[in-house]
């Protein structure tokens, strides 16, 4: 009979294409992944994966085995979620995934308070540039900034993130105030590829400053904050980060950058599990308590500078 563990290792390698990535996902040594693949291929008497310059690629037999193995995996995960949903204990592990900036500034403080109330619960906070799969049990809860429409997920909006345009006073002294009518000619931009921004903020900044030059581009919101602090240029930043930096000036624009929603996501089979519901409620309450800082209603504040 086939060993399900061998199939699990095969799936990880087929999906990632590399021994190191599969080993990292499975939290084992690379040699273990290779040994398990060899065991499965020996049991079946057929090669399942070919090693190519682009990574491990499934053979025709490998594609067939992968399709069947994924069906088995889905059934096994469904069974696990069904059983876990009957767990009424406020104890055990809950994995929460989100963007790095959300993890550091929103969730880490609130989850510290959660542990004080429920010492038998442990939260694993995973910041990841990609959205981990709740169906595959890579995490139990996801805090996302885009709404998911997968039918097996329960999605609820719990707040909004407001954005603003920021620059360091030293940068403004050197480059002058941005002239929006002139497309911010002569200015430098700090743009973001991912993290907590989406296309709406990037498009807003491009329309606001079409004649400015991109000086730095990053996939890290925190890197964008620090680049702005050190005089790198104009940056569209989340208000909850930009406003807390006294060395940054928030600039008035004719229209504010578009906000983005904060969405709490859980698999429908897990939403009634006691420890998961507790974490969901705690995150929701914490985000609600920070609503004014996350998306300020008042347009002007100390440190805000009219320009243009």
PDB file of C-alpha atoms in Angstrom:
ATOM      1  CA  UNK A   1       0.000   0.000   0.000  1.00  0.00           C
ATOM      2  CA  UNK A   2       1.093   3.563  -0.686  1.00  0.00           C
ATOM      3  CA  UNK A   3       2.324   5.654   2.219  1.00  0.00           C
ATOM      4  CA  UNK A   4       0.271   8.869   2.462  1.00  0.00           C
ATOM      5  CA  UNK A   5       3.307  10.667   3.862  1.00  0.00           C
ATOM      6  CA  UNK A   6       5.210   9.855   0.659  1.00  0.00           C
ATOM      7  CA  UNK A   7       2.367  11.383  -1.346  1.00  0.00           C
ATOM      8  CA  UNK A   8       2.445  14.472   0.860  1.00  0.00           C
ATOM      9  CA  UNK A   9       6.146  14.958   0.189  1.00  0.00           C
ATOM     10  CA  UNK A  10       5.605  14.388  -3.530  1.00  0.00           C
ATOM     11  CA  UNK A  11       2.876  17.046  -3.629  1.00  0.00           C
ATOM     12  CA  UNK A  12       5.056  19.601  -1.848  1.00  0.00           C
ATOM     13  CA  UNK A  13       7.884  19.034  -4.315  1.00  0.00           C
ATOM     14  CA  UNK A  14       5.578  19.051  -7.354  1.00  0.00           C
ATOM     15  CA  UNK A  15       4.039  22.360  -6.237  1.00  0.00           C
ATOM     16  CA  UNK A  16       7.241  24.165  -5.296  1.00  0.00           C
ATOM     17  CA  UNK A  17       9.561  22.711  -7.923  1.00  0.00           C
ATOM     18  CA  UNK A  18      12.577  22.654  -5.611  1.00  0.00           C
ATOM     19  CA  UNK A  19      13.862  20.473  -2.773  1.00  0.00           C
ATOM     20  CA  UNK A  20      14.730  23.485  -0.625  1.00  0.00           C
ATOM     21  CA  UNK A  21      11.262  25.066  -0.917  1.00  0.00           C
ATOM     22  CA  UNK A  22       9.498  21.763  -0.282  1.00  0.00           C
ATOM     23  CA  UNK A  23      11.722  21.083   2.713  1.00  0.00           C
ATOM     24  CA  UNK A  24      11.021  24.546   4.079  1.00  0.00           C
ATOM     25  CA  UNK A  25       7.249  24.098   3.691  1.00  0.00           C
ATOM     26  CA  UNK A  26       7.356  20.676   5.352  1.00  0.00           C
ATOM     27  CA  UNK A  27       9.945  21.718   7.958  1.00  0.00           C
ATOM     28  CA  UNK A  28      12.276  18.821   7.209  1.00  0.00           C
ATOM     29  CA  UNK A  29      15.724  18.386   5.651  1.00  0.00           C
ATOM     30  CA  UNK A  30      16.097  18.406   1.861  1.00  0.00           C
ATOM     31  CA  UNK A  31      17.464  14.855   2.011  1.00  0.00           C
ATOM     32  CA  UNK A  32      14.203  13.721   3.618  1.00  0.00           C
ATOM     33  CA  UNK A  33      12.165  15.123   0.714  1.00  0.00           C
ATOM     34  CA  UNK A  34      14.416  13.366  -1.816  1.00  0.00           C
ATOM     35  CA  UNK A  35      14.273  10.097   0.099  1.00  0.00           C
ATOM     36  CA  UNK A  36      10.470  10.174   0.319  1.00  0.00           C
ATOM     37  CA  UNK A  37      10.164  10.874  -3.405  1.00  0.00           C
ATOM     38  CA  UNK A  38      12.446   7.943  -4.134  1.00  0.00           C
ATOM     39  CA  UNK A  39      10.343   5.715  -1.879  1.00  0.00           C
ATOM     40  CA  UNK A  40       7.128   6.662  -3.693  1.00  0.00           C
ATOM     41  CA  UNK A  41       8.639   6.174  -7.152  1.00  0.00           C
ATOM     42  CA  UNK A  42      10.003   2.776  -6.096  1.00  0.00           C
ATOM     43  CA  UNK A  43       6.572   1.726  -4.768  1.00  0.00           C
ATOM     44  CA  UNK A  44       4.876   2.706  -8.036  1.00  0.00           C
ATOM     45  CA  UNK A  45       7.683   1.566 -10.301  1.00  0.00           C
ATOM     46  CA  UNK A  46       7.595   4.787 -12.331  1.00  0.00           C
ATOM     47  CA  UNK A  47       9.349   8.168 -12.403  1.00  0.00           C
ATOM     48  CA  UNK A  48       7.065  10.950 -11.199  1.00  0.00           C
ATOM     49  CA  UNK A  49       9.280  14.045 -11.381  1.00  0.00           C
ATOM     50  CA  UNK A  50      12.075  15.049 -13.740  1.00  0.00           C
ATOM     51  CA  UNK A  51      14.799  17.391 -12.531  1.00  0.00           C
ATOM     52  CA  UNK A  52      15.213  20.248 -15.044  1.00  0.00           C
ATOM     53  CA  UNK A  53      17.083  23.579 -15.035  1.00  0.00           C
ATOM     54  CA  UNK A  54      13.757  25.179 -14.063  1.00  0.00           C
ATOM     55  CA  UNK A  55      13.173  22.800 -11.152  1.00  0.00           C
ATOM     56  CA  UNK A  56      11.330  19.527 -10.679  1.00  0.00           C
ATOM     57  CA  UNK A  57       8.646  18.993 -13.320  1.00  0.00           C
ATOM     58  CA  UNK A  58       5.980  16.222 -13.238  1.00  0.00           C
ATOM     59  CA  UNK A  59       6.088  13.471 -15.833  1.00  0.00           C
ATOM     60  CA  UNK A  60       2.841  12.284 -17.418  1.00  0.00           C
ATOM     61  CA  UNK A  61       2.574   9.666 -14.682  1.00  0.00           C
ATOM     62  CA  UNK A  62       3.404  12.374 -12.138  1.00  0.00           C
ATOM     63  CA  UNK A  63       0.527  14.548 -13.364  1.00  0.00           C
ATOM     64  CA  UNK A  64      -1.901  11.643 -12.936  1.00  0.00           C
ATOM     65  CA  UNK A  65      -0.602  10.837  -9.461  1.00  0.00           C
ATOM     66  CA  UNK A  66      -0.721  14.510  -8.471  1.00  0.00           C
ATOM     67  CA  UNK A  67      -4.382  14.827  -9.515  1.00  0.00           C
ATOM     68  CA  UNK A  68      -5.371  11.772  -7.482  1.00  0.00           C
ATOM     69  CA  UNK A  69      -3.188  12.749  -4.521  1.00  0.00           C
ATOM     70  CA  UNK A  70      -4.765  16.205  -4.380  1.00  0.00           C
ATOM     71  CA  UNK A  71      -8.223  14.614  -4.191  1.00  0.00           C
ATOM     72  CA  UNK A  72      -7.048  12.460  -1.265  1.00  0.00           C
ATOM     73  CA  UNK A  73      -5.470  15.500   0.361  1.00  0.00           C
ATOM     74  CA  UNK A  74      -8.687  17.516   0.058  1.00  0.00           C
ATOM     75  CA  UNK A  75     -10.711  14.720   1.649  1.00  0.00           C
ATOM     76  CA  UNK A  76      -8.214  14.308   4.490  1.00  0.00           C
ATOM     77  CA  UNK A  77      -8.154  18.046   5.196  1.00  0.00           C
ATOM     78  CA  UNK A  78     -11.940  18.210   5.133  1.00  0.00           C
ATOM     79  CA  UNK A  79     -12.101  15.405   7.691  1.00  0.00           C
ATOM     80  CA  UNK A  80      -9.552  17.159   9.899  1.00  0.00           C
ATOM     81  CA  UNK A  81     -11.516  20.416   9.776  1.00  0.00           C
ATOM     82  CA  UNK A  82     -14.779  18.624  10.593  1.00  0.00           C
ATOM     83  CA  UNK A  83     -13.234  16.972  13.646  1.00  0.00           C
ATOM     84  CA  UNK A  84     -11.418  20.147  14.693  1.00  0.00           C
ATOM     85  CA  UNK A  85     -14.660  22.100  14.496  1.00  0.00           C
ATOM     86  CA  UNK A  86     -15.995  20.068  17.433  1.00  0.00           C
ATOM     87  CA  UNK A  87     -13.090  21.088  19.646  1.00  0.00           C
ATOM     88  CA  UNK A  88     -14.489  23.332  22.399  1.00  0.00           C
ATOM     89  CA  UNK A  89     -11.229  23.829  24.302  1.00  0.00           C
ATOM     90  CA  UNK A  90      -9.618  27.276  24.499  1.00  0.00           C
ATOM     91  CA  UNK A  91      -6.230  25.688  24.023  1.00  0.00           C
ATOM     92  CA  UNK A  92      -3.916  24.752  21.190  1.00  0.00           C
ATOM     93  CA  UNK A  93      -2.380  26.357  18.130  1.00  0.00           C
ATOM     94  CA  UNK A  94      -3.986  28.929  15.807  1.00  0.00           C
ATOM     95  CA  UNK A  95      -1.992  30.127  12.778  1.00  0.00           C
ATOM     96  CA  UNK A  96      -2.681  33.654  11.528  1.00  0.00           C
ATOM     97  CA  UNK A  97      -1.253  34.977   8.264  1.00  0.00           C
ATOM     98  CA  UNK A  98      -1.044  38.550   6.973  1.00  0.00           C
ATOM     99  CA  UNK A  99       1.303  41.122   5.430  1.00  0.00           C
ATOM    100  CA  UNK A 100       4.452  42.061   7.367  1.00  0.00           C
ATOM    101  CA  UNK A 101       3.322  45.597   8.275  1.00  0.00           C
ATOM    102  CA  UNK A 102      -0.043  44.318   9.535  1.00  0.00           C
ATOM    103  CA  UNK A 103       1.716  41.618  11.551  1.00  0.00           C
ATOM    104  CA  UNK A 104       4.149  44.011  13.217  1.00  0.00           C
ATOM    105  CA  UNK A 105       1.954  47.014  13.968  1.00  0.00           C
ATOM    106  CA  UNK A 106      -1.590  45.669  14.292  1.00  0.00           C
ATOM    107  CA  UNK A 107      -1.628  42.004  15.200  1.00  0.00           C
ATOM    108  CA  UNK A 108       1.482  41.528  17.334  1.00  0.00           C
ATOM    109  CA  UNK A 109       0.280  43.906  20.092  1.00  0.00           C
ATOM    110  CA  UNK A 110      -3.257  42.505  20.185  1.00  0.00           C
ATOM    111  CA  UNK A 111      -2.089  38.875  20.167  1.00  0.00           C
ATOM    112  CA  UNK A 112       0.215  39.553  23.093  1.00  0.00           C
ATOM    113  CA  UNK A 113      -2.856  40.620  25.060  1.00  0.00           C
ATOM    114  CA  UNK A 114      -4.720  37.521  23.885  1.00  0.00           C
ATOM    115  CA  UNK A 115      -2.073  35.218  25.348  1.00  0.00           C
ATOM    116  CA  UNK A 116      -2.364  36.970  28.704  1.00  0.00           C
ATOM    117  CA  UNK A 117      -6.081  36.094  28.755  1.00  0.00           C
ATOM    118  CA  UNK A 118      -5.730  32.568  27.360  1.00  0.00           C
ATOM    119  CA  UNK A 119      -2.308  31.164  28.338  1.00  0.00           C
ATOM    120  CA  UNK A 120      -3.133  27.691  26.970  1.00  0.00           C
ATOM    121  CA  UNK A 121      -3.531  29.069  23.461  1.00  0.00           C
ATOM    122  CA  UNK A 122      -0.615  29.710  21.151  1.00  0.00           C
ATOM    123  CA  UNK A 123      -0.839  31.911  18.066  1.00  0.00           C
ATOM    124  CA  UNK A 124       1.622  31.458  15.239  1.00  0.00           C
ATOM    125  CA  UNK A 125       1.792  34.794  13.403  1.00  0.00           C
ATOM    126  CA  UNK A 126       3.015  34.241   9.844  1.00  0.00           C
ATOM    127  CA  UNK A 127       3.902  37.253   7.706  1.00  0.00           C
ATOM    128  CA  UNK A 128       4.111  36.129   4.111  1.00  0.00           C
ATOM    129  CA  UNK A 129       4.153  37.979   0.775  1.00  0.00           C
ATOM    130  CA  UNK A 130       1.779  35.375  -0.673  1.00  0.00           C
ATOM    131  CA  UNK A 131      -1.640  34.477   0.673  1.00  0.00           C
ATOM    132  CA  UNK A 132      -1.346  31.167   2.505  1.00  0.00           C
ATOM    133  CA  UNK A 133      -4.070  28.638   1.781  1.00  0.00           C
ATOM    134  CA  UNK A 134      -6.692  28.173   4.476  1.00  0.00           C
ATOM    135  CA  UNK A 135      -8.134  25.176   2.602  1.00  0.00           C
ATOM    136  CA  UNK A 136      -4.722  23.476   2.674  1.00  0.00           C
ATOM    137  CA  UNK A 137      -4.372  24.304   6.378  1.00  0.00           C
ATOM    138  CA  UNK A 138      -1.301  26.463   5.884  1.00  0.00           C
ATOM    139  CA  UNK A 139      -3.096  28.792   8.316  1.00  0.00           C
ATOM    140  CA  UNK A 140      -6.446  28.975  10.110  1.00  0.00           C
ATOM    141  CA  UNK A 141      -7.027  32.741   9.872  1.00  0.00           C
ATOM    142  CA  UNK A 142      -5.971  35.312   7.299  1.00  0.00           C
ATOM    143  CA  UNK A 143      -6.078  39.098   7.585  1.00  0.00           C
ATOM    144  CA  UNK A 144      -6.203  40.359   4.002  1.00  0.00           C
ATOM    145  CA  UNK A 145      -6.462  43.690   2.261  1.00  0.00           C
ATOM    146  CA  UNK A 146      -8.359  42.289  -0.714  1.00  0.00           C
ATOM    147  CA  UNK A 147     -11.675  40.477  -0.577  1.00  0.00           C
ATOM    148  CA  UNK A 148     -11.659  36.785  -1.412  1.00  0.00           C
ATOM    149  CA  UNK A 149     -14.565  35.206  -3.279  1.00  0.00           C
ATOM    150  CA  UNK A 150     -13.658  31.542  -2.707  1.00  0.00           C
ATOM    151  CA  UNK A 151     -16.828  29.642  -1.863  1.00  0.00           C
ATOM    152  CA  UNK A 152     -15.267  27.718   1.050  1.00  0.00           C
ATOM    153  CA  UNK A 153     -14.132  30.835   2.908  1.00  0.00           C
ATOM    154  CA  UNK A 154     -16.047  33.082   5.292  1.00  0.00           C
ATOM    155  CA  UNK A 155     -14.983  36.692   4.703  1.00  0.00           C
ATOM    156  CA  UNK A 156     -15.879  39.719   6.816  1.00  0.00           C
ATOM    157  CA  UNK A 157     -14.762  43.325   6.547  1.00  0.00           C
ATOM    158  CA  UNK A 158     -13.554  44.542   9.938  1.00  0.00           C
ATOM    159  CA  UNK A 159     -12.059  47.917   9.071  1.00  0.00           C
ATOM    160  CA  UNK A 160     -10.334  50.177   6.551  1.00  0.00           C
ATOM    161  CA  UNK A 161      -6.834  51.492   5.984  1.00  0.00           C
ATOM    162  CA  UNK A 162      -6.465  55.126   5.039  1.00  0.00           C
ATOM    163  CA  UNK A 163      -3.433  56.448   3.146  1.00  0.00           C
ATOM    164  CA  UNK A 164      -1.675  59.766   2.797  1.00  0.00           C
ATOM    165  CA  UNK A 165       1.187  61.397   0.900  1.00  0.00           C
ATOM    166  CA  UNK A 166       4.320  61.911   3.009  1.00  0.00           C
ATOM    167  CA  UNK A 167       7.797  63.364   2.748  1.00  0.00           C
ATOM    168  CA  UNK A 168      10.603  64.301   5.112  1.00  0.00           C
ATOM    169  CA  UNK A 169      11.011  68.042   5.808  1.00  0.00           C
ATOM    170  CA  UNK A 170      14.648  67.835   4.659  1.00  0.00           C
ATOM    171  CA  UNK A 171      13.502  66.445   1.321  1.00  0.00           C
ATOM    172  CA  UNK A 172      10.944  69.261   0.889  1.00  0.00           C
ATOM    173  CA  UNK A 173      13.605  71.863   1.765  1.00  0.00           C
ATOM    174  CA  UNK A 174      15.870  70.385  -0.896  1.00  0.00           C
ATOM    175  CA  UNK A 175      13.355  69.707  -3.686  1.00  0.00           C
ATOM    176  CA  UNK A 176      10.721  72.301  -2.910  1.00  0.00           C
ATOM    177  CA  UNK A 177       6.993  71.842  -2.483  1.00  0.00           C
ATOM    178  CA  UNK A 178       5.350  69.575  -5.046  1.00  0.00           C
ATOM    179  CA  UNK A 179       3.433  71.427  -7.741  1.00  0.00           C
ATOM    180  CA  UNK A 180       0.509  69.136  -8.527  1.00  0.00           C
ATOM    181  CA  UNK A 181      -0.597  71.263 -11.462  1.00  0.00           C
ATOM    182  CA  UNK A 182       2.812  70.629 -13.032  1.00  0.00           C
ATOM    183  CA  UNK A 183       2.663  66.889 -12.318  1.00  0.00           C
ATOM    184  CA  UNK A 184       5.230  67.161  -9.482  1.00  0.00           C
ATOM    185  CA  UNK A 185       8.044  67.800 -11.947  1.00  0.00           C
ATOM    186  CA  UNK A 186      11.495  67.538 -10.358  1.00  0.00           C
ATOM    187  CA  UNK A 187      10.327  65.290  -7.532  1.00  0.00           C
ATOM    188  CA  UNK A 188      11.198  61.711  -6.627  1.00  0.00           C
ATOM    189  CA  UNK A 189       8.718  58.950  -5.814  1.00  0.00           C
ATOM    190  CA  UNK A 190       8.953  55.947  -3.523  1.00  0.00           C
ATOM    191  CA  UNK A 191       6.601  53.356  -4.967  1.00  0.00           C
ATOM    192  CA  UNK A 192       5.452  49.970  -3.729  1.00  0.00           C
ATOM    193  CA  UNK A 193       4.887  46.718  -5.528  1.00  0.00           C
ATOM    194  CA  UNK A 194       2.904  44.864  -2.905  1.00  0.00           C
ATOM    195  CA  UNK A 195       2.614  44.455   0.868  1.00  0.00           C
ATOM    196  CA  UNK A 196      -0.309  46.587   2.090  1.00  0.00           C
ATOM    197  CA  UNK A 197      -0.843  48.708  -1.014  1.00  0.00           C
ATOM    198  CA  UNK A 198      -2.933  47.716  -4.001  1.00  0.00           C
ATOM    199  CA  UNK A 199      -3.310  49.055  -7.528  1.00  0.00           C
ATOM    200  CA  UNK A 200      -5.656  51.835  -6.389  1.00  0.00           C
ATOM    201  CA  UNK A 201      -2.992  53.685  -4.380  1.00  0.00           C
ATOM    202  CA  UNK A 202      -0.343  53.146  -7.073  1.00  0.00           C
ATOM    203  CA  UNK A 203      -2.696  54.528  -9.732  1.00  0.00           C
ATOM    204  CA  UNK A 204      -3.565  57.522  -7.543  1.00  0.00           C
ATOM    205  CA  UNK A 205       0.104  58.388  -7.067  1.00  0.00           C
ATOM    206  CA  UNK A 206       0.849  57.966 -10.788  1.00  0.00           C
ATOM    207  CA  UNK A 207      -2.010  60.350 -11.654  1.00  0.00           C
ATOM    208  CA  UNK A 208      -0.945  62.849  -9.005  1.00  0.00           C
ATOM    209  CA  UNK A 209       2.722  62.967 -10.015  1.00  0.00           C
ATOM    210  CA  UNK A 210       3.043  61.904 -13.666  1.00  0.00           C
ATOM    211  CA  UNK A 211       6.196  63.968 -14.191  1.00  0.00           C
ATOM    212  CA  UNK A 212       7.990  62.811 -11.041  1.00  0.00           C
ATOM    213  CA  UNK A 213      10.722  60.220 -11.299  1.00  0.00           C
ATOM    214  CA  UNK A 214      10.608  56.896  -9.448  1.00  0.00           C
ATOM    215  CA  UNK A 215      13.670  56.806  -7.218  1.00  0.00           C
ATOM    216  CA  UNK A 216      12.967  53.681  -5.153  1.00  0.00           C
ATOM    217  CA  UNK A 217      10.561  50.809  -5.671  1.00  0.00           C
ATOM    218  CA  UNK A 218      10.001  48.209  -2.975  1.00  0.00           C
ATOM    219  CA  UNK A 219       7.665  45.375  -1.999  1.00  0.00           C
ATOM    220  CA  UNK A 220       7.974  46.346   1.671  1.00  0.00           C
ATOM    221  CA  UNK A 221       5.797  49.067   3.183  1.00  0.00           C
ATOM    222  CA  UNK A 222       8.219  49.428   6.075  1.00  0.00           C
ATOM    223  CA  UNK A 223      11.093  49.978   3.647  1.00  0.00           C
ATOM    224  CA  UNK A 224       9.027  52.706   1.969  1.00  0.00           C
ATOM    225  CA  UNK A 225       8.486  54.406   5.347  1.00  0.00           C
ATOM    226  CA  UNK A 226      12.193  54.359   6.170  1.00  0.00           C
ATOM    227  CA  UNK A 227      13.168  55.545   2.695  1.00  0.00           C
ATOM    228  CA  UNK A 228      10.817  58.513   3.070  1.00  0.00           C
ATOM    229  CA  UNK A 229      12.197  59.233   6.559  1.00  0.00           C
ATOM    230  CA  UNK A 230      15.677  59.471   5.093  1.00  0.00           C
ATOM    231  CA  UNK A 231      14.637  61.955   2.421  1.00  0.00           C
ATOM    232  CA  UNK A 232      14.200  59.577  -0.492  1.00  0.00           C
ATOM    233  CA  UNK A 233      11.112  61.240  -1.909  1.00  0.00           C
ATOM    234  CA  UNK A 234       7.322  61.358  -1.816  1.00  0.00           C
ATOM    235  CA  UNK A 235       5.600  58.201  -0.587  1.00  0.00           C
ATOM    236  CA  UNK A 236       1.985  57.080  -0.310  1.00  0.00           C
ATOM    237  CA  UNK A 237       1.883  55.480   3.130  1.00  0.00           C
ATOM    238  CA  UNK A 238      -0.718  54.003   5.434  1.00  0.00           C
ATOM    239  CA  UNK A 239      -1.920  56.682   7.840  1.00  0.00           C
ATOM    240  CA  UNK A 240      -1.355  54.472  10.882  1.00  0.00           C
ATOM    241  CA  UNK A 241       2.347  54.317   9.986  1.00  0.00           C
ATOM    242  CA  UNK A 242       2.970  57.711   8.477  1.00  0.00           C
ATOM    243  CA  UNK A 243       1.158  59.696  11.171  1.00  0.00           C
ATOM    244  CA  UNK A 244       3.198  58.151  13.973  1.00  0.00           C
ATOM    245  CA  UNK A 245       6.479  59.351  12.459  1.00  0.00           C
ATOM    246  CA  UNK A 246       7.210  62.858  13.725  1.00  0.00           C
ATOM    247  CA  UNK A 247       9.978  63.223  11.132  1.00  0.00           C
ATOM    248  CA  UNK A 248       7.497  62.920   8.271  1.00  0.00           C
ATOM    249  CA  UNK A 249       5.145  65.600   6.962  1.00  0.00           C
ATOM    250  CA  UNK A 250       1.766  64.602   5.569  1.00  0.00           C
ATOM    251  CA  UNK A 251       0.956  66.709   2.531  1.00  0.00           C
ATOM    252  CA  UNK A 252      -2.491  67.969   1.598  1.00  0.00           C
ATOM    253  CA  UNK A 253      -3.704  66.850  -1.813  1.00  0.00           C
ATOM    254  CA  UNK A 254      -6.881  67.770  -3.669  1.00  0.00           C
ATOM    255  CA  UNK A 255      -8.246  64.280  -3.033  1.00  0.00           C
ATOM    256  CA  UNK A 256      -6.945  61.742  -0.528  1.00  0.00           C
ATOM    257  CA  UNK A 257      -5.540  58.428  -1.725  1.00  0.00           C
ATOM    258  CA  UNK A 258      -8.157  55.653  -1.922  1.00  0.00           C
ATOM    259  CA  UNK A 259      -8.508  53.542   1.199  1.00  0.00           C
ATOM    260  CA  UNK A 260      -8.512  49.766   1.291  1.00  0.00           C
ATOM    261  CA  UNK A 261     -10.572  47.335   3.341  1.00  0.00           C
ATOM    262  CA  UNK A 262      -9.297  45.033   6.061  1.00  0.00           C
ATOM    263  CA  UNK A 263     -10.828  41.578   5.630  1.00  0.00           C
ATOM    264  CA  UNK A 264     -10.855  38.769   8.161  1.00  0.00           C
ATOM    265  CA  UNK A 265     -10.932  35.351   6.517  1.00  0.00           C
ATOM    266  CA  UNK A 266     -11.501  31.859   7.921  1.00  0.00           C
ATOM    267  CA  UNK A 267     -12.411  28.524   6.365  1.00  0.00           C
ATOM    268  CA  UNK A 268     -16.107  27.765   6.824  1.00  0.00           C
ATOM    269  CA  UNK A 269     -15.297  24.387   8.471  1.00  0.00           C
ATOM    270  CA  UNK A 270     -13.179  26.100  11.156  1.00  0.00           C
ATOM    271  CA  UNK A 271     -15.297  29.109  12.047  1.00  0.00           C
ATOM    272  CA  UNK A 272     -17.025  27.392  14.999  1.00  0.00           C
ATOM    273  CA  UNK A 273     -13.855  25.988  16.600  1.00  0.00           C
ATOM    274  CA  UNK A 274     -13.617  27.659  20.005  1.00  0.00           C
ATOM    275  CA  UNK A 275      -9.973  28.726  19.926  1.00  0.00           C
ATOM    276  CA  UNK A 276     -10.284  30.019  16.350  1.00  0.00           C
ATOM    277  CA  UNK A 277     -13.457  31.965  17.169  1.00  0.00           C
ATOM    278  CA  UNK A 278     -11.644  33.500  20.150  1.00  0.00           C
ATOM    279  CA  UNK A 279      -8.780  34.719  17.972  1.00  0.00           C
ATOM    280  CA  UNK A 280     -11.217  36.013  15.339  1.00  0.00           C
ATOM    281  CA  UNK A 281     -13.117  38.002  17.967  1.00  0.00           C
ATOM    282  CA  UNK A 282      -9.931  39.360  19.501  1.00  0.00           C
ATOM    283  CA  UNK A 283      -8.563  40.567  16.160  1.00  0.00           C
ATOM    284  CA  UNK A 284     -11.918  42.119  15.260  1.00  0.00           C
ATOM    285  CA  UNK A 285     -12.170  43.989  18.568  1.00  0.00           C
ATOM    286  CA  UNK A 286      -8.587  45.216  18.290  1.00  0.00           C
ATOM    287  CA  UNK A 287      -9.059  46.545  14.740  1.00  0.00           C
ATOM    288  CA  UNK A 288     -12.337  48.227  15.736  1.00  0.00           C
ATOM    289  CA  UNK A 289     -10.547  49.918  18.668  1.00  0.00           C
ATOM    290  CA  UNK A 290      -7.923  51.284  16.265  1.00  0.00           C
ATOM    291  CA  UNK A 291     -10.446  52.469  13.667  1.00  0.00           C
ATOM    292  CA  UNK A 292      -9.636  56.189  13.999  1.00  0.00           C
ATOM    293  CA  UNK A 293      -5.875  55.638  13.715  1.00  0.00           C
ATOM    294  CA  UNK A 294      -6.234  53.250  10.783  1.00  0.00           C
ATOM    295  CA  UNK A 295      -8.546  55.467   8.773  1.00  0.00           C
ATOM    296  CA  UNK A 296      -8.639  58.973  10.311  1.00  0.00           C
ATOM    297  CA  UNK A 297     -11.762  61.004   9.655  1.00  0.00           C
ATOM    298  CA  UNK A 298     -10.071  64.359  10.221  1.00  0.00           C
ATOM    299  CA  UNK A 299      -8.217  65.494   7.121  1.00  0.00           C
ATOM    300  CA  UNK A 300      -5.875  67.923   8.831  1.00  0.00           C
ATOM    301  CA  UNK A 301      -3.656  67.161  11.798  1.00  0.00           C
ATOM    302  CA  UNK A 302      -0.536  68.539  13.439  1.00  0.00           C
ATOM    303  CA  UNK A 303       2.365  67.960  11.103  1.00  0.00           C
ATOM    304  CA  UNK A 304       0.230  68.230   7.982  1.00  0.00           C
ATOM    305  CA  UNK A 305       1.484  70.753   5.460  1.00  0.00           C
ATOM    306  CA  UNK A 306      -0.506  72.344   2.655  1.00  0.00           C
ATOM    307  CA  UNK A 307       1.365  72.421  -0.618  1.00  0.00           C
ATOM    308  CA  UNK A 308       0.746  73.108  -4.308  1.00  0.00           C
TER     309      UNK A 308
END
